[in-house]
Amino acid sequence: MLRISCWSRIFIASSLWLASGVAAVSRVHADPPSDRPVTNVSETVPAVPVDSDRFHLFILAGQSNMAGRGQVTDADRQPHPRVLSLGKDGNWGLAVDPLHFDKPAVVGVGVGRSFALAYAERHPGVTVGLIPCAVGGSSIDTWQPGGYHAQTQSHPWDDMQSRVQHVVGQGVLKGVLWHQGESDSNDSAAAVYEARLKELIERFRSTFEEPQLPFLIGQLGQFAERPWNDARRAVDAAQQRTAQHVARTAFVSSDGLTDKGDLTHFDASSLRTFGVRYAAAMQWIESRVPVKSFPPGDGNPRNSEGDFVRLASGRMLYVYTRFESGTSDHASATLVSRCSDDMAATWSDDDVTVIENEGDMNVMSVSLLRMADGRIALFYLQKNSLTDCRPVVRFSTDEAKTWSEPTKIIPDAQQGYYVLNNDRVIQMSSGRLIVPVALHRSPDQADPDWHGKVGCYYSDDDGIGWKRSESLLIGRSSDGVRVKAQEPGVVERQDGSLLMWVRSDQGTQYQSSSSDGGCTWSSLQPLALSSPLSPASIERIPATGDLVAVWNDHSHRDVPSSVRTPLSLAISKDDGETWSRSIPIAADPTGWYCYTAIDWADDSLLLAYVAGRQGQGRELTASVITQLPLAEIYSRLSIAGN
């Protein structure tokens, strides 16, 4: 029997996913389109959809490799009835190469047509409208109002804007395909390229009043016989950083693509493949759109952190905190649930109360755990006062239909204001339960200690009795100054030890480790996850054994910031010693994202996080669920150079 490792399955799935797009394009090249046959392009009037929502428009912008210089074959002239292109005259026609007209003597195959064929294949019933606007040799400076390109005597930005505005009312503008940077691969232009690229993205979005307009950035050609200079490497790095930290952008790799013999332009075969990669990048952006959001409403100003558990029936249960009297952490709240019967694709419409507000202030911060004995454990904070906030646990033996009475994890003798974040409790391979907490106030303290002390409680009898770590950790900087240590989490390493991570105010997460199941812990040290004072979430990926981290990655910021954006994802293949480059999950520069729960639905990563806007009382408002295909995560990380 052929045995395939979990990692191989992910790799194969990713490869098949990309190959399926190539195959789809090949089928369209080789066979008549399935929608209806088209025999003579010049005599055919294309069908522009009456329903504008079914006409998806894409701008093709940049310089010659977007315009296309590949040799055209008969296959490139084979039209598809649902793939149109805007001609130089401003009229729609069936899309056949060449699409562009910037330099009529040399235009040829580009990325646009193969992108559109792959996109149409994945969007049945949708017609794709390509708007060719690329100008060979244009620098990024010419892509601004009034910018002039002397070689073609054109105004790239102004001409593009005019063409788009002429037709945008006929459909829905869905994205920009950008390939450019060769003309900026000199020291002076490369030094400011990142700033200008970000300005360009914002200009596209503001001009067409589409603040979430996807922007796909194609990588410059990597031709062995023409090594990159420092300036070209700087442009490439700027493009990758932009895709890493600007919302709704993606970087499209040129790995393995070849030139047409001039060491400048991709050949036709590579451009067709490149177009399929652009389509894959577009699919990745589409996959990051939340599948469900629970926004606030009347008498419900905040929906907050939660956690998932899969029931024996296959149903996915999500329990989260519903606040009722205000947005403060101390406002009254209950625990409510939603459920999904289709692996998190859709969710029920109405809240079902799980735990009433049994605390004098509230209940909040849920961790759900499928225990080794089959029971489901529900952990949450029971907040009675500013000196009595402690986690409790209930158990269910009937798949979350009913729950036991709550068991206190922290005894009255150790009463205090403790914080247990959502989705934090784990059961080790030994069976030990670990509850990581931060202590911020004891009854004998006049004021809260928001610098915090962190540790854990553990149970070796399935949650009946609990013990505390021998000591609680205090965070200190390298020069001995006390630093904030809050909202800890834990994960079991492959060797059975525990990794604890802690949010701090030092521009990075902090970490500690335990080799005795949480009884004792090493001193807190910086962890290689740059962040503001904001929580991270780390769990092991069952299919690969790697660790995945979700947090606010601030590694790109030159100046420290407190904002909780972007929400990013990275993978560690060595149990947290090192981490891949991050990819953004949500990256609105005015957004606020935190308190993530991590689970798995088939071959996808399932996330729930709190989303809001920057501003007092607006940061923590909605509970959001999103689902990301695991194969695509690994594919995107590979594309980013991991």
XYZ file of C-alpha atoms in Angstrom:
642
model
C 0.000 0.000 0.000
C 1.272 3.473 -0.889
C 1.577 5.597 2.246
C 1.566 9.391 1.982
C 2.638 11.577 4.890
C 0.424 14.399 6.164
C 2.924 16.952 4.872
C 2.949 15.260 1.458
C -0.837 15.417 1.317
C -0.723 19.161 1.891
C 1.983 19.571 -0.765
C 0.105 17.407 -3.257
C -3.159 19.238 -2.587
C -1.452 22.565 -3.184
C 0.188 21.299 -6.370
C -3.049 19.812 -7.689
C -4.875 23.033 -6.882
C -2.408 24.990 -9.030
C -2.268 22.297 -11.705
C -6.052 22.244 -11.976
C -5.960 25.884 -12.999
C -3.343 25.161 -15.670
C -5.386 22.219 -16.882
C -8.493 24.381 -17.059
C -6.679 26.878 -19.264
C -5.310 24.066 -21.430
C -8.797 22.645 -21.913
C -10.081 26.012 -23.059
C -7.157 26.281 -25.482
C -7.710 22.813 -26.900
C -11.482 22.438 -26.964
C -14.404 24.662 -27.946
C -15.813 26.500 -24.907
C -18.542 24.551 -23.179
C -20.864 27.569 -22.808
C -21.451 27.960 -26.538
C -19.223 27.683 -29.600
C -17.516 30.726 -31.070
C -16.044 30.367 -34.511
C -15.347 33.815 -35.900
C -14.297 36.419 -33.378
C -14.506 39.344 -35.762
C -18.146 38.584 -36.584
C -19.275 37.932 -33.014
C -20.810 40.570 -30.782
C -19.947 39.608 -27.182
C -22.713 39.252 -24.643
C -22.265 41.795 -21.848
C -24.374 40.538 -18.927
C -27.557 42.444 -18.217
C -26.982 41.748 -14.522
C -23.988 43.941 -13.659
C -23.223 41.803 -10.590
C -22.304 38.976 -12.972
C -19.818 41.078 -14.944
C -16.502 41.068 -13.050
C -14.019 43.693 -14.220
C -10.237 43.561 -13.787
C -7.700 46.277 -14.583
C -4.438 45.131 -16.209
C -1.779 47.691 -15.268
C 1.990 48.087 -15.189
C 4.539 47.811 -17.945
C 5.531 45.449 -20.757
C 5.340 42.103 -18.966
C 1.725 42.880 -18.063
C 1.009 44.096 -21.586
C 2.582 40.881 -22.874
C 5.351 40.216 -25.339
C 4.882 36.453 -25.792
C 4.481 34.852 -29.203
C 0.814 34.415 -30.126
C -0.402 31.012 -31.342
C -3.743 29.835 -32.681
C -4.638 28.608 -29.189
C -4.281 32.165 -27.862
C -6.858 33.305 -30.409
C -9.441 30.770 -29.213
C -12.166 32.856 -27.535
C -14.282 32.037 -24.524
C -17.823 33.449 -24.460
C -17.492 34.591 -20.831
C -14.106 36.309 -21.178
C -14.186 39.786 -22.717
C -11.621 42.525 -23.214
C -12.031 46.270 -23.633
C -10.581 47.378 -26.951
C -8.674 50.545 -27.695
C -11.919 51.979 -29.091
C -13.695 51.506 -25.752
C -15.882 48.631 -26.939
C -16.037 45.118 -25.530
C -14.820 42.197 -27.602
C -14.072 38.552 -26.983
C -10.672 38.340 -25.303
C -7.995 36.949 -27.612
C -4.309 37.769 -27.535
C -2.860 40.269 -27.948
C -5.052 42.243 -25.545
C -2.892 45.350 -25.286
C -2.075 48.072 -27.787
C 0.628 50.112 -26.035
C 3.234 49.150 -28.643
C 1.351 47.493 -31.518
C 4.460 46.188 -33.261
C 5.563 44.038 -30.307
C 2.470 43.207 -28.215
C 1.665 39.547 -27.719
C 0.565 37.021 -25.128
C 0.245 38.442 -21.607
C -1.099 37.259 -18.258
C -4.621 38.644 -18.649
C -6.294 35.996 -20.777
C -5.088 32.931 -18.849
C -5.993 34.702 -15.601
C -9.509 35.338 -16.879
C -9.978 31.768 -18.130
C -8.984 30.343 -14.739
C -11.154 32.883 -12.910
C -14.161 32.133 -15.135
C -13.670 28.410 -14.535
C -14.014 28.998 -10.776
C -16.943 31.418 -11.117
C -19.660 29.748 -13.212
C -22.247 32.178 -14.497
C -19.846 35.122 -14.287
C -18.460 36.985 -17.298
C -14.960 38.428 -16.927
C -14.157 41.832 -18.388
C -10.466 42.659 -18.800
C -9.469 46.314 -19.089
C -5.962 46.428 -20.653
C -4.072 49.537 -19.514
C -0.402 48.503 -19.188
C 2.255 50.622 -20.873
C 5.623 49.112 -21.752
C 8.560 50.890 -20.138
C 6.443 52.968 -17.748
C 7.849 53.793 -14.320
C 5.655 53.915 -11.248
C 5.937 57.724 -11.293
C 3.891 57.817 -14.496
C 1.043 55.998 -12.719
C -0.284 59.117 -11.053
C -2.580 61.900 -12.228
C -0.818 63.895 -14.930
C 2.013 61.375 -15.222
C 3.503 61.248 -18.730
C 5.357 58.441 -20.498
C 7.420 59.999 -23.270
C 8.272 56.774 -25.109
C 4.621 56.035 -25.892
C 3.447 59.642 -25.600
C 0.778 58.502 -23.172
C -0.503 59.275 -19.693
C -0.735 55.820 -18.061
C -2.816 56.752 -15.018
C -5.090 59.251 -16.737
C -5.693 56.944 -19.697
C -6.450 54.023 -17.390
C -8.849 56.078 -15.298
C -10.714 57.255 -18.379
C -11.074 53.718 -19.762
C -12.267 52.275 -16.467
C -14.767 55.039 -15.772
C -16.188 54.535 -19.258
C -17.326 50.982 -18.422
C -17.287 50.533 -14.647
C -21.032 51.064 -14.379
C -21.604 47.999 -16.547
C -20.112 45.601 -14.013
C -18.353 45.232 -10.673
C -14.699 46.214 -10.384
C -13.075 43.175 -8.774
C -9.341 43.799 -8.820
C -6.126 45.171 -10.278
C -3.431 42.963 -11.818
C -0.102 44.794 -11.507
C 3.276 43.892 -12.975
C 5.833 46.657 -12.928
C 9.185 47.561 -11.424
C 11.801 46.954 -14.089
C 11.862 50.670 -14.899
C 12.329 51.486 -11.206
C 15.262 49.123 -10.660
C 17.748 51.907 -10.092
C 19.050 53.188 -6.778
C 17.028 56.393 -6.519
C 13.684 54.948 -7.653
C 14.058 51.700 -5.703
C 14.631 53.628 -2.470
C 11.125 55.112 -2.620
C 9.343 52.313 -4.477
C 7.519 50.866 -1.480
C 6.018 54.205 -0.492
C 4.932 54.899 -4.062
C 3.432 51.434 -4.475
C 1.349 51.858 -1.329
C 0.253 55.293 -2.538
C -0.729 53.742 -5.875
C -2.842 51.049 -4.221
C -4.614 53.664 -2.127
C -5.118 55.811 -5.246
C -6.791 52.947 -7.122
C -9.076 52.281 -4.169
C -10.024 55.879 -3.486
C -10.458 56.824 -7.155
C -12.897 54.006 -7.810
C -14.433 54.156 -4.316
C -13.531 50.536 -3.584
C -11.580 50.559 -0.284
C -11.198 46.755 -0.341
C -10.263 46.453 -4.038
C -7.861 43.483 -4.422
C -4.423 44.343 -5.777
C -2.245 41.530 -7.180
C 1.496 42.202 -7.468
C 3.470 40.056 -9.895
C 7.117 39.344 -9.162
C 9.787 40.591 -11.549
C 11.452 38.089 -13.852
C 14.146 35.899 -12.291
C 16.362 35.015 -15.234
C 19.593 33.188 -14.389
C 21.584 34.839 -17.155
C 20.619 38.292 -15.886
C 21.216 38.382 -12.109
C 19.400 41.004 -10.099
C 21.259 44.083 -8.943
C 20.725 45.622 -5.505
C 18.060 47.980 -6.802
C 15.985 45.181 -8.304
C 16.277 43.207 -5.083
C 15.049 46.303 -3.238
C 12.017 46.596 -5.541
C 11.240 42.913 -5.033
C 11.506 43.264 -1.252
C 9.245 46.327 -1.349
C 6.621 44.424 -3.331
C 6.713 41.464 -0.952
C 6.477 43.683 2.137
C 3.542 45.525 0.632
C 1.674 42.280 -0.001
C 2.509 41.193 3.533
C 1.052 44.211 5.288
C -1.482 45.975 3.052
C -5.040 44.675 3.168
C -6.412 42.679 0.219
C -3.117 42.390 -1.645
C -1.179 39.330 -2.791
C 2.274 38.656 -4.192
C 2.462 36.411 -7.266
C 5.697 34.448 -7.615
C 7.658 34.247 -10.863
C 9.656 31.222 -9.684
C 10.549 28.901 -12.551
C 9.294 31.192 -15.320
C 11.571 31.777 -18.300
C 12.305 34.633 -20.683
C 11.708 34.792 -24.430
C 15.412 35.126 -25.167
C 15.825 38.833 -24.443
C 16.434 38.417 -20.670
C 13.656 40.955 -20.054
C 10.289 39.579 -21.107
C 8.627 36.316 -20.124
C 7.962 33.864 -22.933
C 4.393 32.973 -23.905
C 4.241 29.705 -21.963
C 5.472 31.410 -18.799
C 2.970 34.243 -19.179
C 0.100 31.768 -19.457
C 1.314 30.078 -16.270
C 1.775 33.465 -14.622
C -1.854 34.317 -15.363
C -3.008 31.144 -13.624
C -0.883 32.129 -10.624
C -2.562 35.529 -10.577
C -5.911 33.708 -10.515
C -4.707 31.579 -7.600
C -3.687 34.741 -5.747
C -7.126 36.200 -6.385
C -8.691 33.039 -5.015
C -6.541 33.387 -1.884
C -7.788 36.944 -1.334
C -11.371 35.784 -1.829
C -10.860 32.976 0.689
C -9.975 35.514 3.389
C -13.417 37.102 3.291
C -15.127 36.146 6.583
C -17.741 33.432 6.228
C -19.722 34.835 9.165
C -19.755 37.967 11.293
C -21.755 38.542 14.460
C -22.040 42.346 14.624
C -23.415 44.289 17.592
C -27.053 45.334 17.739
C -29.664 46.914 19.978
C -29.025 45.896 23.574
C -25.920 44.063 22.379
C -23.090 46.574 21.838
C -20.319 43.972 21.693
C -19.865 40.379 20.548
C -16.504 39.143 21.606
C -14.037 36.274 21.974
C -15.109 32.633 21.619
C -14.014 29.088 20.802
C -14.987 26.070 18.677
C -15.597 22.390 19.295
C -16.665 19.719 16.818
C -19.515 17.530 18.035
C -19.786 13.796 17.427
C -22.435 14.426 14.757
C -19.967 16.514 12.760
C -21.701 19.748 13.734
C -19.355 22.609 14.623
C -20.284 24.531 17.779
C -19.062 28.076 18.395
C -19.561 29.664 21.827
C -18.762 33.347 22.346
C -19.387 36.249 24.723
C -22.425 38.435 24.121
C -22.171 41.745 26.003
C -25.382 43.526 26.915
C -24.872 46.620 29.084
C -21.811 48.113 27.390
C -18.543 47.469 25.558
C -16.328 47.349 28.662
C -14.777 44.080 29.822
C -16.781 44.601 33.017
C -20.195 45.036 31.355
C -22.838 42.352 31.862
C -22.546 39.438 29.450
C -23.720 35.908 28.733
C -22.248 33.020 26.766
C -24.161 32.154 23.598
C -23.664 29.740 20.724
C -24.079 29.329 16.988
C -23.663 26.104 15.032
C -22.707 24.911 11.556
C -23.714 21.659 9.868
C -21.570 22.114 6.749
C -18.033 22.326 8.126
C -18.222 26.037 8.958
C -19.398 27.214 5.521
C -22.655 28.602 6.957
C -23.840 29.270 10.500
C -27.159 29.403 12.331
C -28.858 32.787 12.568
C -29.892 33.004 16.215
C -27.981 33.056 19.485
C -28.672 30.173 21.846
C -27.864 30.879 25.488
C -25.277 28.494 26.910
C -24.450 30.166 30.253
C -26.500 32.957 31.797
C -24.713 35.810 33.528
C -23.994 33.938 36.745
C -21.222 36.316 37.846
C -21.901 39.471 39.813
C -20.372 41.331 36.848
C -20.277 38.901 33.917
C -19.091 35.660 32.369
C -16.674 35.765 29.423
C -13.630 34.337 27.646
C -14.505 30.805 26.511
C -12.243 27.792 26.011
C -13.827 24.598 24.676
C -11.903 21.340 24.878
C -12.661 17.831 23.664
C -11.100 15.760 26.420
C -9.368 12.413 26.023
C -12.264 10.655 27.790
C -14.720 12.019 25.202
C -16.360 14.679 27.359
C -16.484 18.328 26.332
C -15.074 20.831 28.818
C -16.278 24.440 28.873
C -13.894 26.855 30.611
C -14.751 30.523 31.160
C -14.184 33.441 33.512
C -16.707 34.091 36.261
C -16.260 37.742 37.158
C -17.715 38.852 40.496
C -15.642 41.945 41.290
C -12.360 43.671 40.505
C -10.718 41.416 43.095
C -12.548 38.198 42.205
C -12.361 37.061 38.601
C -11.544 33.362 38.323
C -11.922 30.606 35.729
C -14.422 27.798 36.210
C -15.102 24.648 34.202
C -18.237 22.708 33.315
C -18.422 19.330 31.595
C -20.852 17.818 29.122
C -21.397 14.101 28.542
C -24.158 14.598 25.944
C -22.391 16.642 23.256
C -23.060 20.099 24.723
C -26.788 19.594 25.263
C -26.405 19.980 29.027
C -23.587 21.006 31.345
C -22.489 20.076 34.854
C -22.375 22.591 37.671
C -19.268 24.825 37.542
C -16.068 23.735 39.280
C -13.729 26.431 40.582
C -10.208 26.052 39.266
C -8.697 28.585 41.687
C -9.668 28.121 45.358
C -10.978 30.893 47.585
C -7.648 30.981 49.414
C -6.009 32.193 46.174
C -8.803 34.558 45.149
C -7.832 37.413 42.845
C -8.444 39.045 39.495
C -7.182 36.457 37.005
C -7.331 36.530 33.219
C -7.768 33.350 31.188
C -8.007 34.132 27.479
C -10.308 32.335 25.072
C -9.101 29.125 23.390
C -6.251 28.705 25.853
C -6.816 25.451 27.775
C -5.000 22.331 26.554
C -4.765 18.677 27.531
C -1.247 17.301 27.269
C -0.432 13.910 25.779
C 0.003 12.725 29.384
C -3.619 13.656 30.103
C -2.745 16.674 32.272
C -4.994 19.717 31.836
C -3.221 23.090 31.651
C -4.961 26.423 32.319
C -2.623 29.424 31.724
C -3.582 32.561 33.659
C -2.339 36.033 34.534
C -2.919 37.466 38.023
C -3.532 41.218 38.188
C -4.920 41.845 41.657
C -5.328 40.168 45.021
C -7.909 41.227 47.635
C -5.181 42.817 49.751
C -3.970 45.067 46.901
C -5.390 48.575 46.762
C -4.821 48.901 43.013
C -4.616 46.443 40.123
C -1.203 45.351 38.885
C -1.605 45.450 35.110
C 2.015 44.405 34.627
C 0.778 41.003 35.740
C 2.166 37.716 36.982
C 1.741 34.641 34.786
C 1.633 30.916 35.435
C -0.782 28.037 35.176
C -3.089 25.707 37.058
C -3.029 22.023 36.204
C -5.119 18.938 36.885
C -4.182 15.258 36.713
C -7.654 13.912 37.532
C -9.663 15.220 34.561
C -10.528 18.545 36.146
C -11.648 17.488 39.621
C -8.688 18.918 41.536
C -6.296 21.694 40.551
C -2.796 22.820 41.564
C -0.896 26.001 40.790
C 2.606 26.337 39.349
C 5.261 26.624 42.030
C 5.632 30.315 41.223
C 4.081 33.034 39.090
C 6.422 34.712 36.604
C 7.170 38.433 36.471
C 8.384 39.894 33.185
C 11.630 41.845 33.119
C 13.616 43.460 30.339
C 17.276 42.668 29.711
C 18.278 45.491 32.077
C 16.019 44.255 34.870
C 13.158 46.730 34.477
C 9.745 45.178 35.006
C 7.674 44.769 31.830
C 4.076 43.798 31.254
C 3.285 40.077 31.135
C -0.341 39.384 30.262
C -2.737 36.899 28.632
C -0.515 33.792 28.495
C -1.074 30.777 26.278
C 0.547 27.336 26.142
C 1.242 24.645 23.568
C 2.876 21.243 23.995
C 6.078 20.736 22.044
C 6.938 17.527 20.220
C 9.315 16.510 23.036
C 6.577 16.852 25.672
C 7.757 20.173 27.099
C 5.507 23.229 27.209
C 5.968 26.555 25.445
C 4.248 29.516 27.079
C 3.849 32.795 25.223
C 2.857 36.074 26.862
C 1.866 39.456 25.505
C 4.193 42.253 26.573
C 4.778 45.963 26.057
C 8.274 45.433 24.621
C 7.347 45.257 20.933
C 7.342 41.463 20.936
C 5.704 38.471 22.555
C 7.595 36.927 25.480
C 8.085 33.209 26.138
C 8.821 30.683 28.865
C 9.193 26.904 28.855
C 8.475 24.056 31.237
C 9.929 20.556 31.153
C 7.836 19.236 34.053
C 4.300 19.736 32.790
C 3.856 23.293 34.021
C 5.034 22.863 37.617
C 8.013 25.163 37.086
C 8.829 27.645 34.346
C 11.934 29.318 32.960
C 12.270 33.097 33.162
C 10.417 35.111 30.538
C 12.428 36.001 27.425
C 11.549 37.668 24.094
C 9.881 35.469 21.457
C 10.496 36.082 17.749
C 6.991 37.437 17.118
C 6.997 41.235 16.868
C 3.753 42.696 18.164
C 2.091 45.523 20.055
C 0.636 44.918 23.520
C -1.773 42.387 22.060
C -2.414 38.643 22.464
C -1.164 35.913 20.143
C -2.639 32.463 19.526
C -0.508 29.392 18.762
C -1.647 25.836 18.035
C -0.337 22.721 16.324
C -1.568 21.866 12.823
C -2.780 18.249 12.982
C -2.101 17.547 9.295
C 1.550 18.644 9.299
C 2.718 18.801 12.916
C 3.847 22.406 12.458
C 2.862 25.256 14.763
C 0.713 28.096 13.469
C 0.690 31.528 15.107
C -1.959 34.209 14.596
C -1.143 37.651 15.966
C -0.685 41.331 15.102
C 2.618 41.279 13.218
C 4.432 44.613 13.599
C 7.789 43.510 12.213
C 7.366 45.955 9.323
C 6.939 49.015 11.544
C 9.869 51.338 12.100
C 8.094 53.120 14.963
C 6.320 51.224 17.778
C 2.536 51.343 17.581
C -0.324 50.180 19.780
C -2.755 49.440 16.942
C -3.896 45.843 16.585
C -3.580 45.525 12.830
C -2.757 43.638 10.698
C -3.863 40.223 11.905
C -1.248 37.883 10.475
C -0.344 34.218 10.293
C 3.012 32.421 10.339
C 4.191 28.827 10.635
C 7.016 27.278 12.634
C 8.505 23.944 11.604
C 10.809 23.733 14.649
C 8.375 24.037 17.583
C 8.541 27.811 17.858
C 12.288 28.362 17.628
C 11.897 30.204 14.314
C 8.912 31.408 12.300
C 8.144 31.871 8.633
C 7.372 35.235 7.151
C 3.826 36.208 7.937
C 0.866 36.544 5.618
C -2.016 38.896 6.441
C -5.470 37.603 7.321
C -7.074 40.993 7.968
C -5.133 44.190 7.392
C -7.379 47.242 7.286
C -5.065 50.031 8.523
C -7.949 51.449 10.582
C -9.042 48.028 11.849
C -8.592 46.312 15.208
C -8.176 42.512 15.371
C -7.395 40.212 18.293
C -8.456 37.306 20.554
C -8.274 34.545 17.970
C -9.623 31.012 18.319
C -8.068 28.317 16.117
C -9.626 25.066 14.937
C -9.803 22.850 11.853
C -12.569 22.076 9.361
C -11.603 19.334 6.920
C -8.445 20.646 5.217
C -8.965 24.251 6.295
C -7.827 26.441 9.145
C -10.856 27.774 11.004
C -10.425 31.084 12.806
C -12.657 33.261 14.946
C -11.434 36.665 16.041
C -12.741 39.928 17.415
C -12.876 42.717 14.832
C -13.529 46.404 15.258
C -12.290 49.857 14.394
C -9.736 52.062 16.056
C -11.359 54.458 18.495
C -12.683 54.368 22.030
C -15.495 51.849 22.392
C -15.192 50.603 18.800
C -12.211 48.251 18.993
C -13.957 45.103 20.259
C -17.368 44.923 18.629
C -17.907 41.941 16.303
C -17.050 38.257 16.467
C -15.872 37.110 13.031
C -15.345 33.613 11.600
C -13.138 32.905 8.596
C -11.865 29.739 6.935
C -8.543 29.387 5.080
C -7.565 26.322 3.001
C -4.443 24.835 4.540
C -2.890 23.965 1.179
C -3.227 27.585 0.100
C -1.603 28.808 3.325
C 1.465 26.697 2.625
C 1.404 27.744 -1.011
C 1.299 31.436 -0.117
C 4.100 31.047 2.411
C 6.200 29.267 -0.199
C 5.495 32.039 -2.673
C 6.598 34.575 -0.066
C 9.989 32.892 0.018
C 9.640 30.789 3.149
